[in-house]
């Protein structure tokens, strides 16, 4: 029995190796694009979930006080950068705003006159409060508190506490 020379099939093996390496590289590129798109959708979904939770909270507070115009029904918290050199990431900003808003939930449903008279109390409640997020400590200070009709708006700054 005669065995054919390997040299006759060498070019076929080179072609097969080239096609196989192209398939591997192509699948790696496809997976990286797919993973990036999935990551973007994941981030967008969490933003929508947070916005949905905020809107549900606002709706609950508004339905609780819809017939009582002299009661505080909405609390808004805005985080301002302390200085331009140390900007805080967006997710940490949202968490700090949510924590401060959670502490001020006791204001919802109270009379606007009482809240207006006790603004220094709410300021002391928030000022110099330390929040631990992602293994970092942040100290919060109140810039201003404004009560307009039934909406309490608080502007705060946060700075990472170095130990």
mmCIF file of C-alpha atoms in Angstrom:
data_model
loop_
_atom_site.group_PDB
_atom_site.id
_atom_site.type_symbol
_atom_site.label_atom_id
_atom_site.label_comp_id
_atom_site.label_asym_id
_atom_site.label_seq_id
_atom_site.Cartn_x
_atom_site.Cartn_y
_atom_site.Cartn_z
ATOM 1 C CA UNK A 1 0.000 0.000 0.000
ATOM 2 C CA UNK A 2 1.267 3.360 -0.930
ATOM 3 C CA UNK A 3 1.045 6.394 1.457
ATOM 4 C CA UNK A 4 0.715 9.831 -0.182
ATOM 5 C CA UNK A 5 3.294 12.492 0.634
ATOM 6 C CA UNK A 6 2.401 14.981 3.318
ATOM 7 C CA UNK A 7 3.679 17.843 1.169
ATOM 8 C CA UNK A 8 0.631 17.439 -1.081
ATOM 9 C CA UNK A 9 -1.679 18.461 1.794
ATOM 10 C CA UNK A 10 0.500 21.099 3.485
ATOM 11 C CA UNK A 11 -1.230 24.019 1.765
ATOM 12 C CA UNK A 12 -4.633 22.676 2.888
ATOM 13 C CA UNK A 13 -3.469 22.610 6.523
ATOM 14 C CA UNK A 14 -2.168 26.178 6.203
ATOM 15 C CA UNK A 15 -5.526 27.311 4.842
ATOM 16 C CA UNK A 16 -7.409 25.460 7.578
ATOM 17 C CA UNK A 17 -5.174 27.051 10.253
ATOM 18 C CA UNK A 18 -5.801 30.501 8.745
ATOM 19 C CA UNK A 19 -9.588 29.972 8.733
ATOM 20 C CA UNK A 20 -9.501 28.629 12.302
ATOM 21 C CA UNK A 21 -7.448 31.589 13.606
ATOM 22 C CA UNK A 22 -9.795 34.009 11.808
ATOM 23 C CA UNK A 23 -12.787 32.365 13.475
ATOM 24 C CA UNK A 24 -11.164 32.646 16.910
ATOM 25 C CA UNK A 25 -10.216 36.297 16.425
ATOM 26 C CA UNK A 26 -13.644 37.121 14.990
ATOM 27 C CA UNK A 27 -15.450 35.494 17.886
ATOM 28 C CA UNK A 28 -13.266 37.389 20.381
ATOM 29 C CA UNK A 29 -14.069 40.711 18.691
ATOM 30 C CA UNK A 30 -17.776 39.831 18.569
ATOM 31 C CA UNK A 31 -17.821 38.924 22.280
ATOM 32 C CA UNK A 32 -16.083 42.168 23.263
ATOM 33 C CA UNK A 33 -18.647 44.213 21.306
ATOM 34 C CA UNK A 34 -21.506 42.169 22.768
ATOM 35 C CA UNK A 35 -20.154 42.538 26.324
ATOM 36 C CA UNK A 36 -19.782 46.318 25.909
ATOM 37 C CA UNK A 37 -23.367 46.645 24.673
ATOM 38 C CA UNK A 38 -24.620 44.475 27.545
ATOM 39 C CA UNK A 39 -22.730 46.611 30.066
ATOM 40 C CA UNK A 40 -24.273 49.804 28.664
ATOM 41 C CA UNK A 41 -27.757 48.278 28.879
ATOM 42 C CA UNK A 42 -27.100 47.168 32.462
ATOM 43 C CA UNK A 43 -26.082 50.696 33.509
ATOM 44 C CA UNK A 44 -29.079 52.194 31.721
ATOM 45 C CA UNK A 45 -31.426 49.691 33.382
ATOM 46 C CA UNK A 46 -30.163 50.658 36.838
ATOM 47 C CA UNK A 47 -30.667 54.340 36.072
ATOM 48 C CA UNK A 48 -34.247 53.597 35.033
ATOM 49 C CA UNK A 49 -34.845 51.498 38.156
ATOM 50 C CA UNK A 50 -33.570 54.328 40.383
ATOM 51 C CA UNK A 51 -35.694 56.866 38.530
ATOM 52 C CA UNK A 52 -38.713 54.561 38.834
ATOM 53 C CA UNK A 53 -38.182 54.205 42.592
ATOM 54 C CA UNK A 54 -37.855 57.994 42.994
ATOM 55 C CA UNK A 55 -41.031 58.571 40.985
ATOM 56 C CA UNK A 56 -42.918 56.010 43.069
ATOM 57 C CA UNK A 57 -41.747 57.721 46.269
ATOM 58 C CA UNK A 58 -42.808 61.104 44.900
ATOM 59 C CA UNK A 59 -46.166 59.697 43.879
ATOM 60 C CA UNK A 60 -46.712 58.179 47.328
ATOM 61 C CA UNK A 61 -45.836 61.435 49.075
ATOM 62 C CA UNK A 62 -47.991 63.486 46.704
ATOM 63 C CA UNK A 63 -51.011 61.227 47.134
ATOM 64 C CA UNK A 64 -50.559 61.387 50.902
ATOM 65 C CA UNK A 65 -50.640 65.188 50.876
ATOM 66 C CA UNK A 66 -52.707 65.960 47.769
ATOM 67 C CA UNK A 67 -55.520 67.697 49.644
ATOM 68 C CA UNK A 68 -53.293 69.489 52.108
ATOM 69 C CA UNK A 69 -51.395 72.269 50.384
ATOM 70 C CA UNK A 70 -49.712 73.535 53.548
ATOM 71 C CA UNK A 71 -47.810 70.263 54.045
ATOM 72 C CA UNK A 72 -44.379 69.433 52.638
ATOM 73 C CA UNK A 73 -44.793 66.762 49.991
ATOM 74 C CA UNK A 74 -41.474 66.617 48.107
ATOM 75 C CA UNK A 75 -37.861 66.612 49.251
ATOM 76 C CA UNK A 76 -35.169 67.254 46.641
ATOM 77 C CA UNK A 77 -31.458 66.873 47.358
ATOM 78 C CA UNK A 78 -28.752 68.195 45.027
ATOM 79 C CA UNK A 79 -25.062 67.419 45.504
ATOM 80 C CA UNK A 80 -22.706 70.177 44.395
ATOM 81 C CA UNK A 81 -18.965 69.618 43.897
ATOM 82 C CA UNK A 82 -16.932 71.066 46.773
ATOM 83 C CA UNK A 83 -14.084 71.949 44.428
ATOM 84 C CA UNK A 84 -13.331 71.174 40.814
ATOM 85 C CA UNK A 85 -10.235 69.100 41.643
ATOM 86 C CA UNK A 86 -12.080 66.324 43.468
ATOM 87 C CA UNK A 87 -15.151 65.314 41.469
ATOM 88 C CA UNK A 88 -17.219 62.461 42.891
ATOM 89 C CA UNK A 89 -18.459 59.758 40.528
ATOM 90 C CA UNK A 90 -22.096 59.795 39.488
ATOM 91 C CA UNK A 91 -23.118 56.596 41.276
ATOM 92 C CA UNK A 92 -21.644 57.785 44.589
ATOM 93 C CA UNK A 93 -23.391 61.150 44.130
ATOM 94 C CA UNK A 94 -26.730 59.370 43.656
ATOM 95 C CA UNK A 95 -26.137 57.207 46.741
ATOM 96 C CA UNK A 96 -25.259 60.224 48.915
ATOM 97 C CA UNK A 97 -28.294 62.140 47.618
ATOM 98 C CA UNK A 98 -30.490 59.105 48.308
ATOM 99 C CA UNK A 99 -29.143 58.705 51.853
ATOM 100 C CA UNK A 100 -29.690 62.375 52.676
ATOM 101 C CA UNK A 101 -33.151 62.234 51.111
ATOM 102 C CA UNK A 102 -33.880 59.167 53.244
ATOM 103 C CA UNK A 103 -32.910 61.068 56.394
ATOM 104 C CA UNK A 104 -35.160 63.960 55.420
ATOM 105 C CA UNK A 105 -38.186 61.721 54.742
ATOM 106 C CA UNK A 106 -39.469 62.661 58.176
ATOM 107 C CA UNK A 107 -40.185 66.135 56.761
ATOM 108 C CA UNK A 108 -42.762 64.788 54.295
ATOM 109 C CA UNK A 109 -46.248 65.311 55.638
ATOM 110 C CA UNK A 110 -45.262 68.002 58.153
ATOM 111 C CA UNK A 111 -46.629 71.514 58.037
ATOM 112 C CA UNK A 112 -44.591 73.888 55.900
ATOM 113 C CA UNK A 113 -44.538 76.521 58.658
ATOM 114 C CA UNK A 114 -43.041 74.035 61.131
ATOM 115 C CA UNK A 115 -40.391 72.952 58.621
ATOM 116 C CA UNK A 116 -39.563 76.586 57.812
ATOM 117 C CA UNK A 117 -39.131 77.424 61.496
ATOM 118 C CA UNK A 118 -36.958 74.392 62.206
ATOM 119 C CA UNK A 119 -34.580 74.587 59.226
ATOM 120 C CA UNK A 120 -31.504 74.903 61.513
ATOM 121 C CA UNK A 121 -32.481 71.573 63.079
ATOM 122 C CA UNK A 122 -32.557 69.853 59.689
ATOM 123 C CA UNK A 123 -29.287 71.522 58.752
ATOM 124 C CA UNK A 124 -27.626 70.156 61.910
ATOM 125 C CA UNK A 125 -29.134 66.746 61.151
ATOM 126 C CA UNK A 126 -27.220 66.579 57.860
ATOM 127 C CA UNK A 127 -24.087 68.708 58.416
ATOM 128 C CA UNK A 128 -20.888 66.843 59.322
ATOM 129 C CA UNK A 129 -22.612 63.496 58.814
ATOM 130 C CA UNK A 130 -20.242 60.772 57.587
ATOM 131 C CA UNK A 131 -21.399 58.272 54.978
ATOM 132 C CA UNK A 132 -19.368 55.156 54.150
ATOM 133 C CA UNK A 133 -19.746 54.185 50.491
ATOM 134 C CA UNK A 134 -17.514 51.765 48.610
ATOM 135 C CA UNK A 135 -15.075 51.616 51.553
ATOM 136 C CA UNK A 136 -14.568 55.403 51.484
ATOM 137 C CA UNK A 137 -15.841 57.965 53.967
ATOM 138 C CA UNK A 138 -17.643 61.074 52.767
ATOM 139 C CA UNK A 139 -18.455 64.077 54.952
ATOM 140 C CA UNK A 140 -21.561 66.055 53.982
ATOM 141 C CA UNK A 141 -22.152 69.759 54.563
ATOM 142 C CA UNK A 142 -25.288 71.767 53.839
ATOM 143 C CA UNK A 143 -24.949 74.711 51.473
ATOM 144 C CA UNK A 144 -28.553 75.876 51.595
ATOM 145 C CA UNK A 145 -32.095 74.780 52.383
ATOM 146 C CA UNK A 146 -35.036 76.292 50.528
ATOM 147 C CA UNK A 147 -38.734 75.694 51.162
ATOM 148 C CA UNK A 148 -40.984 76.786 48.304
ATOM 149 C CA UNK A 149 -44.702 76.055 48.786
ATOM 150 C CA UNK A 150 -44.722 72.309 49.462
ATOM 151 C CA UNK A 151 -41.254 71.421 48.177
ATOM 152 C CA UNK A 152 -38.112 71.311 50.330
ATOM 153 C CA UNK A 153 -34.871 71.585 48.336
ATOM 154 C CA UNK A 154 -31.477 70.992 49.940
ATOM 155 C CA UNK A 155 -28.106 71.708 48.336
ATOM 156 C CA UNK A 156 -25.198 69.832 49.869
ATOM 157 C CA UNK A 157 -21.491 69.269 49.283
ATOM 158 C CA UNK A 158 -19.582 66.102 50.014
ATOM 159 C CA UNK A 159 -15.881 65.601 50.465
ATOM 160 C CA UNK A 160 -13.941 62.393 50.802
ATOM 161 C CA UNK A 161 -12.511 62.128 54.305
ATOM 162 C CA UNK A 162 -8.869 61.168 54.225
ATOM 163 C CA UNK A 163 -7.676 59.171 57.218
#
